[in-house]
Amino acid sequence: MLIENQGDSFETLISQNQNLSFETLNNIFNKHNINFDDNKLKSLNIINLNGQYTNLGLLLSDECPYSVKCAIYNGTNKLEFKDRKEFNGSVLKQVNDVFEYLELFNKTKEKIIGLERIDTKDYPEYALRESLLNAIIHRDYNYKGSILISLYDDHFEITSLGGIVKGLSLKDLYLGISESRNPNLANIFYRLKYVESFGTGIGRIIESYNDFDKKPVFVDTDNAFNVTLYNVNYLKNSEKVLPSNLTQEKK
């Protein structure tokens, strides 16, 4: 379902729900020594000059109607569920809860090189975190659908509604050019240090895979944006590495 925004950006419109609570936002603001008062909420565009909550306020409120749906599968297809869960509440709560949930399945593989032990997670934490943050911050909230996350044995996918902002392309994102669909929401995440800077997300996701063969894949359509990250520890049965003394050529 698409909501008519009458020419204004979604986040600046008056929220249809004015009965909002902000326990999550208040707690996070307190941790970052940010005042939670009308002046601050107005300066952040959470409420407008008339004291009404905007849709930005709705997204940050405990009553946020949008969600993230996660599905964990056995194997490399959708035939068998391992687990599934839907996350609700403030988008700030969703980011934290979803990341913690995904980390439960982000296994660590140990490799010994000489006397040194090297631990490698299935998915670089930065890539996982940045993909999630991008989906939350830059999705098109005119659509009611959920952000969809699928985790397989060999890869991870996250799909958010709304493609890249019109006028930009994937090549532009690779160059670090950024135009946020929700600049006020992006500013909140920046102030809270969830994101380090604007326009570097895609590039740094790619950089986090520099040492691995399979690179992240980004797909942009008119109505959706999809990120695929590959499990760097995944090996098919036919590709399992045998101990060196078993792989020597027999004479």
mmCIF file of C-alpha atoms in Angstrom:
data_model
loop_
_atom_site.group_PDB
_atom_site.id
_atom_site.type_symbol
_atom_site.label_atom_id
_atom_site.label_comp_id
_atom_site.label_asym_id
_atom_site.label_seq_id
_atom_site.Cartn_x
_atom_site.Cartn_y
_atom_site.Cartn_z
ATOM 1 C CA MET A 1 0.000 0.000 0.000
ATOM 2 C CA LEU A 2 1.367 3.419 -0.958
ATOM 3 C CA ILE A 3 0.462 6.505 1.078
ATOM 4 C CA GLU A 4 0.000 9.773 -0.799
ATOM 5 C CA ASN A 5 2.542 12.268 0.526
ATOM 6 C CA GLN A 6 1.198 15.300 -1.379
ATOM 7 C CA GLY A 7 4.651 16.505 -2.428
ATOM 8 C CA ASP A 8 6.243 16.583 1.025
ATOM 9 C CA SER A 9 8.775 14.028 2.244
ATOM 10 C CA PHE A 10 7.291 11.287 4.373
ATOM 11 C CA GLU A 11 9.280 12.087 7.492
ATOM 12 C CA THR A 12 8.190 15.743 7.618
ATOM 13 C CA LEU A 13 4.440 15.053 7.364
ATOM 14 C CA ILE A 14 2.265 15.120 10.486
ATOM 15 C CA SER A 15 1.879 11.634 11.960
ATOM 16 C CA GLN A 16 -1.667 10.307 11.824
ATOM 17 C CA ASN A 17 -0.992 8.819 15.258
ATOM 18 C CA GLN A 18 -0.345 11.543 17.830
ATOM 19 C CA ASN A 19 -0.587 9.205 20.835
ATOM 20 C CA LEU A 20 3.089 8.260 20.832
ATOM 21 C CA SER A 21 5.517 7.177 23.533
ATOM 22 C CA PHE A 22 9.311 7.326 23.416
ATOM 23 C CA GLU A 23 10.796 5.045 26.066
ATOM 24 C CA THR A 24 13.462 3.685 23.707
ATOM 25 C CA LEU A 25 14.394 7.093 22.285
ATOM 26 C CA ASN A 26 14.498 8.695 25.737
ATOM 27 C CA ASN A 27 16.802 5.967 27.074
ATOM 28 C CA ILE A 28 19.150 6.244 24.094
ATOM 29 C CA PHE A 29 19.208 10.046 24.277
ATOM 30 C CA ASN A 30 20.082 9.837 27.982
ATOM 31 C CA LYS A 31 23.013 7.525 27.205
ATOM 32 C CA HIS A 32 24.323 10.069 24.716
ATOM 33 C CA ASN A 33 23.666 13.083 26.960
ATOM 34 C CA ILE A 34 21.063 14.510 24.579
ATOM 35 C CA ASN A 35 18.211 16.467 26.135
ATOM 36 C CA PHE A 36 14.764 15.028 25.625
ATOM 37 C CA ASP A 37 12.634 18.177 25.639
ATOM 38 C CA ASP A 38 10.394 20.040 23.209
ATOM 39 C CA ASN A 39 13.158 22.351 22.009
ATOM 40 C CA LYS A 40 15.416 19.445 21.119
ATOM 41 C CA LEU A 41 12.572 17.458 19.538
ATOM 42 C CA LYS A 42 11.682 20.484 17.396
ATOM 43 C CA SER A 43 15.285 21.035 16.338
ATOM 44 C CA LEU A 44 15.473 17.384 15.272
ATOM 45 C CA ASN A 45 12.113 17.621 13.449
ATOM 46 C CA ILE A 46 10.521 14.968 15.656
ATOM 47 C CA ILE A 47 7.765 17.478 16.397
ATOM 48 C CA ASN A 48 6.841 20.445 14.215
ATOM 49 C CA LEU A 49 6.546 24.089 15.176
ATOM 50 C CA ASN A 50 2.944 23.491 16.236
ATOM 51 C CA GLY A 51 3.970 20.786 18.673
ATOM 52 C CA GLN A 52 2.642 17.922 16.542
ATOM 53 C CA TYR A 53 4.552 14.694 16.034
ATOM 54 C CA THR A 54 5.902 14.205 12.520
ATOM 55 C CA ASN A 55 6.306 10.871 10.778
ATOM 56 C CA LEU A 56 9.935 11.012 11.889
ATOM 57 C CA GLY A 57 8.576 10.981 15.421
ATOM 58 C CA LEU A 58 6.396 8.022 14.480
ATOM 59 C CA LEU A 59 9.425 6.063 13.222
ATOM 60 C CA LEU A 60 11.346 6.766 16.439
ATOM 61 C CA SER A 61 8.379 6.080 18.711
ATOM 62 C CA ASP A 62 7.581 2.840 20.497
ATOM 63 C CA GLU A 63 4.429 2.659 18.338
ATOM 64 C CA CYS A 64 6.316 2.589 15.020
ATOM 65 C CA PRO A 65 4.102 0.503 12.677
ATOM 66 C CA TYR A 66 6.961 -0.721 10.471
ATOM 67 C CA SER A 67 8.901 -3.905 11.110
ATOM 68 C CA VAL A 68 11.821 -6.097 10.096
ATOM 69 C CA LYS A 69 11.131 -9.760 9.323
ATOM 70 C CA CYS A 70 13.987 -12.250 9.604
ATOM 71 C CA ALA A 71 14.037 -15.810 8.318
ATOM 72 C CA ILE A 72 16.861 -18.256 9.027
ATOM 73 C CA TYR A 73 17.003 -21.249 6.676
ATOM 74 C CA ASN A 74 18.667 -24.644 6.801
ATOM 75 C CA GLY A 75 20.789 -25.049 3.709
ATOM 76 C CA THR A 76 21.066 -22.759 0.712
ATOM 77 C CA ASN A 77 17.375 -22.514 -0.253
ATOM 78 C CA LYS A 78 14.000 -21.748 1.319
ATOM 79 C CA LEU A 79 12.814 -25.335 1.759
ATOM 80 C CA GLU A 80 13.351 -25.556 5.533
ATOM 81 C CA PHE A 81 13.105 -22.890 8.224
ATOM 82 C CA LYS A 82 15.548 -22.929 11.114
ATOM 83 C CA ASP A 83 14.020 -19.894 12.802
ATOM 84 C CA ARG A 84 12.028 -16.762 11.991
ATOM 85 C CA LYS A 85 11.188 -13.634 13.896
ATOM 86 C CA GLU A 86 9.602 -10.222 13.416
ATOM 87 C CA PHE A 87 10.993 -7.113 15.109
ATOM 88 C CA ASN A 88 8.831 -4.132 16.045
ATOM 89 C CA GLY A 89 9.010 -0.896 18.020
ATOM 90 C CA SER A 90 11.158 2.168 17.447
ATOM 91 C CA VAL A 91 13.458 1.840 14.446
ATOM 92 C CA LEU A 92 16.330 2.387 16.887
ATOM 93 C CA LYS A 93 15.206 -0.645 18.883
ATOM 94 C CA GLN A 94 14.786 -2.655 15.706
ATOM 95 C CA VAL A 95 18.358 -1.952 14.583
ATOM 96 C CA ASN A 96 19.796 -3.104 17.894
ATOM 97 C CA ASP A 97 17.521 -6.134 18.282
ATOM 98 C CA VAL A 98 17.955 -7.360 14.709
ATOM 99 C CA PHE A 99 21.737 -7.004 14.803
ATOM 100 C CA GLU A 100 21.942 -8.943 18.085
ATOM 101 C CA TYR A 101 19.688 -11.631 16.600
ATOM 102 C CA LEU A 102 21.782 -11.987 13.446
ATOM 103 C CA GLU A 103 24.965 -12.154 15.482
ATOM 104 C CA LEU A 104 23.604 -15.320 17.132
ATOM 105 C CA PHE A 105 23.901 -16.986 13.732
ATOM 106 C CA ASN A 106 27.112 -15.255 12.628
ATOM 107 C CA LYS A 107 29.437 -18.102 13.502
ATOM 108 C CA THR A 108 33.174 -17.796 14.019
ATOM 109 C CA LYS A 109 35.603 -20.159 12.299
ATOM 110 C CA GLU A 110 39.023 -20.721 13.819
ATOM 111 C CA LYS A 111 42.116 -21.144 11.690
ATOM 112 C CA ILE A 112 45.631 -21.834 12.931
ATOM 113 C CA ILE A 113 48.526 -20.347 10.974
ATOM 114 C CA GLY A 114 51.816 -21.253 12.625
ATOM 115 C CA LEU A 115 51.416 -20.303 16.275
ATOM 116 C CA GLU A 116 48.720 -17.748 15.540
ATOM 117 C CA ARG A 117 44.998 -18.393 15.784
ATOM 118 C CA ILE A 118 42.837 -16.359 13.434
ATOM 119 C CA ASP A 119 39.092 -16.104 14.055
ATOM 120 C CA THR A 120 36.905 -15.212 11.086
ATOM 121 C CA LYS A 121 33.171 -14.595 11.321
ATOM 122 C CA ASP A 122 30.875 -15.872 8.580
ATOM 123 C CA TYR A 123 29.992 -12.279 7.736
ATOM 124 C CA PRO A 124 32.196 -9.247 8.423
ATOM 125 C CA GLU A 125 30.436 -7.411 11.244
ATOM 126 C CA TYR A 126 30.762 -4.064 9.518
ATOM 127 C CA ALA A 127 29.093 -5.329 6.335
ATOM 128 C CA LEU A 128 26.244 -6.925 8.274
ATOM 129 C CA ARG A 129 25.706 -3.849 10.419
ATOM 130 C CA GLU A 130 25.964 -1.332 7.581
ATOM 131 C CA SER A 131 23.576 -3.291 5.365
ATOM 132 C CA LEU A 132 21.015 -3.284 8.165
ATOM 133 C CA LEU A 133 21.470 0.412 8.931
ATOM 134 C CA ASN A 134 21.168 1.359 5.259
ATOM 135 C CA ALA A 135 17.942 -0.613 4.957
ATOM 136 C CA ILE A 136 16.418 1.110 8.005
ATOM 137 C CA ILE A 137 17.620 4.631 7.243
ATOM 138 C CA HIS A 138 17.101 4.803 3.488
ATOM 139 C CA ARG A 139 13.986 2.702 2.840
ATOM 140 C CA ASP A 140 10.829 4.293 1.451
ATOM 141 C CA TYR A 141 8.394 4.528 4.347
ATOM 142 C CA ASN A 142 5.553 5.462 2.031
ATOM 143 C CA TYR A 143 5.259 1.689 1.614
ATOM 144 C CA LYS A 144 3.893 -0.309 4.549
ATOM 145 C CA GLY A 145 5.758 -3.552 3.870
ATOM 146 C CA SER A 146 8.500 -4.910 6.121
ATOM 147 C CA ILE A 147 12.220 -5.033 5.519
ATOM 148 C CA LEU A 148 12.980 -8.675 4.691
ATOM 149 C CA ILE A 149 16.100 -10.505 5.850
ATOM 150 C CA SER A 150 16.984 -14.050 4.791
ATOM 151 C CA LEU A 151 19.974 -15.926 6.168
ATOM 152 C CA TYR A 152 21.124 -19.116 4.442
ATOM 153 C CA ASP A 153 24.114 -21.355 5.041
ATOM 154 C CA ASP A 154 26.059 -19.678 2.249
ATOM 155 C CA HIS A 155 24.696 -16.123 2.054
ATOM 156 C CA PHE A 156 22.653 -13.338 3.615
ATOM 157 C CA GLU A 157 20.075 -11.142 1.877
ATOM 158 C CA ILE A 158 18.349 -7.962 2.994
ATOM 159 C CA THR A 159 15.656 -6.264 0.925
ATOM 160 C CA SER A 160 14.119 -2.894 1.682
ATOM 161 C CA LEU A 161 11.313 -1.063 -0.087
ATOM 162 C CA GLY A 162 12.204 1.843 -2.323
ATOM 163 C CA GLY A 163 15.081 1.818 -4.760
ATOM 164 C CA ILE A 164 17.908 4.322 -4.859
ATOM 165 C CA VAL A 165 16.749 7.942 -4.767
ATOM 166 C CA LYS A 166 15.795 9.073 -8.265
ATOM 167 C CA GLY A 167 18.659 10.697 -10.139
ATOM 168 C CA LEU A 168 21.338 8.469 -8.601
ATOM 169 C CA SER A 169 22.663 5.078 -9.690
ATOM 170 C CA LEU A 170 24.596 2.228 -8.124
ATOM 171 C CA LYS A 171 27.760 3.614 -9.719
ATOM 172 C CA ASP A 172 27.168 6.880 -7.873
ATOM 173 C CA LEU A 173 26.898 4.996 -4.570
ATOM 174 C CA TYR A 174 30.176 3.193 -5.300
ATOM 175 C CA LEU A 175 31.792 6.629 -5.626
ATOM 176 C CA GLY A 176 30.491 7.658 -2.210
ATOM 177 C CA ILE A 177 27.788 10.000 -3.518
ATOM 178 C CA SER A 178 24.827 9.937 -1.177
ATOM 179 C CA GLU A 179 21.352 11.444 -1.246
ATOM 180 C CA SER A 180 19.210 10.276 1.645
ATOM 181 C CA ARG A 181 15.493 9.729 1.199
ATOM 182 C CA ASN A 182 15.115 10.410 4.928
ATOM 183 C CA PRO A 183 17.741 13.030 5.829
ATOM 184 C CA ASN A 184 16.262 13.792 9.271
ATOM 185 C CA LEU A 185 16.288 10.112 10.207
ATOM 186 C CA ALA A 186 19.838 9.796 8.868
ATOM 187 C CA ASN A 187 20.825 12.779 11.018
ATOM 188 C CA ILE A 188 19.457 11.070 14.151
ATOM 189 C CA PHE A 189 21.507 7.947 13.460
ATOM 190 C CA TYR A 190 24.565 10.101 12.772
ATOM 191 C CA ARG A 191 24.162 12.047 16.032
ATOM 192 C CA LEU A 192 23.852 8.781 17.936
ATOM 193 C CA LYS A 193 27.014 7.494 16.183
ATOM 194 C CA TYR A 194 25.244 4.543 14.618
ATOM 195 C CA VAL A 195 26.776 5.683 11.343
ATOM 196 C CA GLU A 196 30.236 7.216 11.116
ATOM 197 C CA SER A 197 29.763 9.436 8.081
ATOM 198 C CA PHE A 198 27.468 10.017 5.134
ATOM 199 C CA GLY A 199 27.920 8.308 1.784
ATOM 200 C CA THR A 200 30.590 5.736 2.718
ATOM 201 C CA GLY A 201 28.400 2.721 3.521
ATOM 202 C CA ILE A 202 28.416 0.865 0.189
ATOM 203 C CA GLY A 203 32.128 1.429 -0.340
ATOM 204 C CA ARG A 204 33.026 0.151 3.107
ATOM 205 C CA ILE A 205 30.793 -2.903 2.735
ATOM 206 C CA ILE A 206 32.769 -3.733 -0.401
ATOM 207 C CA GLU A 207 36.085 -3.036 1.354
ATOM 208 C CA SER A 208 35.190 -5.438 4.162
ATOM 209 C CA TYR A 209 35.266 -8.220 1.543
ATOM 210 C CA ASN A 210 38.625 -7.231 0.037
ATOM 211 C CA ASP A 211 40.301 -10.401 1.329
ATOM 212 C CA PHE A 212 37.599 -12.744 0.045
ATOM 213 C CA ASP A 213 36.765 -14.099 -3.399
ATOM 214 C CA LYS A 214 33.013 -13.504 -3.426
ATOM 215 C CA LYS A 215 32.025 -9.859 -3.236
ATOM 216 C CA PRO A 216 28.764 -8.271 -2.046
ATOM 217 C CA VAL A 217 26.056 -7.915 -4.673
ATOM 218 C CA PHE A 218 23.701 -4.917 -4.847
ATOM 219 C CA VAL A 219 20.473 -4.924 -6.838
ATOM 220 C CA ASP A 220 18.400 -1.786 -7.359
ATOM 221 C CA THR A 221 14.896 -1.748 -8.843
ATOM 222 C CA ASP A 222 12.268 0.958 -9.047
ATOM 223 C CA ASN A 223 10.687 -0.221 -5.809
ATOM 224 C CA ALA A 224 13.301 -2.165 -3.858
ATOM 225 C CA PHE A 225 16.966 -2.393 -2.928
ATOM 226 C CA ASN A 226 18.644 -5.722 -2.193
ATOM 227 C CA VAL A 227 22.037 -6.522 -0.686
ATOM 228 C CA THR A 228 23.570 -9.990 -0.782
ATOM 229 C CA LEU A 229 26.542 -10.815 1.441
ATOM 230 C CA TYR A 230 28.359 -14.132 1.113
ATOM 231 C CA ASN A 231 29.399 -16.346 4.005
ATOM 232 C CA VAL A 232 33.190 -16.180 3.831
ATOM 233 C CA ASN A 233 33.559 -19.413 5.818
ATOM 234 C CA TYR A 234 31.193 -21.460 3.687
ATOM 235 C CA LEU A 235 32.581 -24.409 1.755
ATOM 236 C CA LYS A 236 30.534 -26.844 -0.302
ATOM 237 C CA ASN A 237 31.111 -30.492 0.557
ATOM 238 C CA SER A 238 33.034 -30.967 -2.655
ATOM 239 C CA GLU A 239 35.305 -28.081 -1.781
ATOM 240 C CA LYS A 240 36.261 -29.028 1.764
ATOM 241 C CA VAL A 241 39.974 -28.676 2.353
ATOM 242 C CA LEU A 242 41.788 -31.790 3.519
ATOM 243 C CA PRO A 243 44.834 -31.759 5.810
ATOM 244 C CA SER A 244 48.011 -31.074 3.852
ATOM 245 C CA ASN A 245 49.381 -34.597 4.405
ATOM 246 C CA LEU A 246 46.290 -36.026 2.635
ATOM 247 C CA THR A 247 46.378 -33.684 -0.316
ATOM 248 C CA GLN A 248 49.908 -34.519 -1.444
ATOM 249 C CA GLU A 249 50.012 -36.210 -4.834
ATOM 250 C CA LYS A 250 50.527 -39.943 -4.575
ATOM 251 C CA LYS A 251 53.553 -41.244 -6.393
#
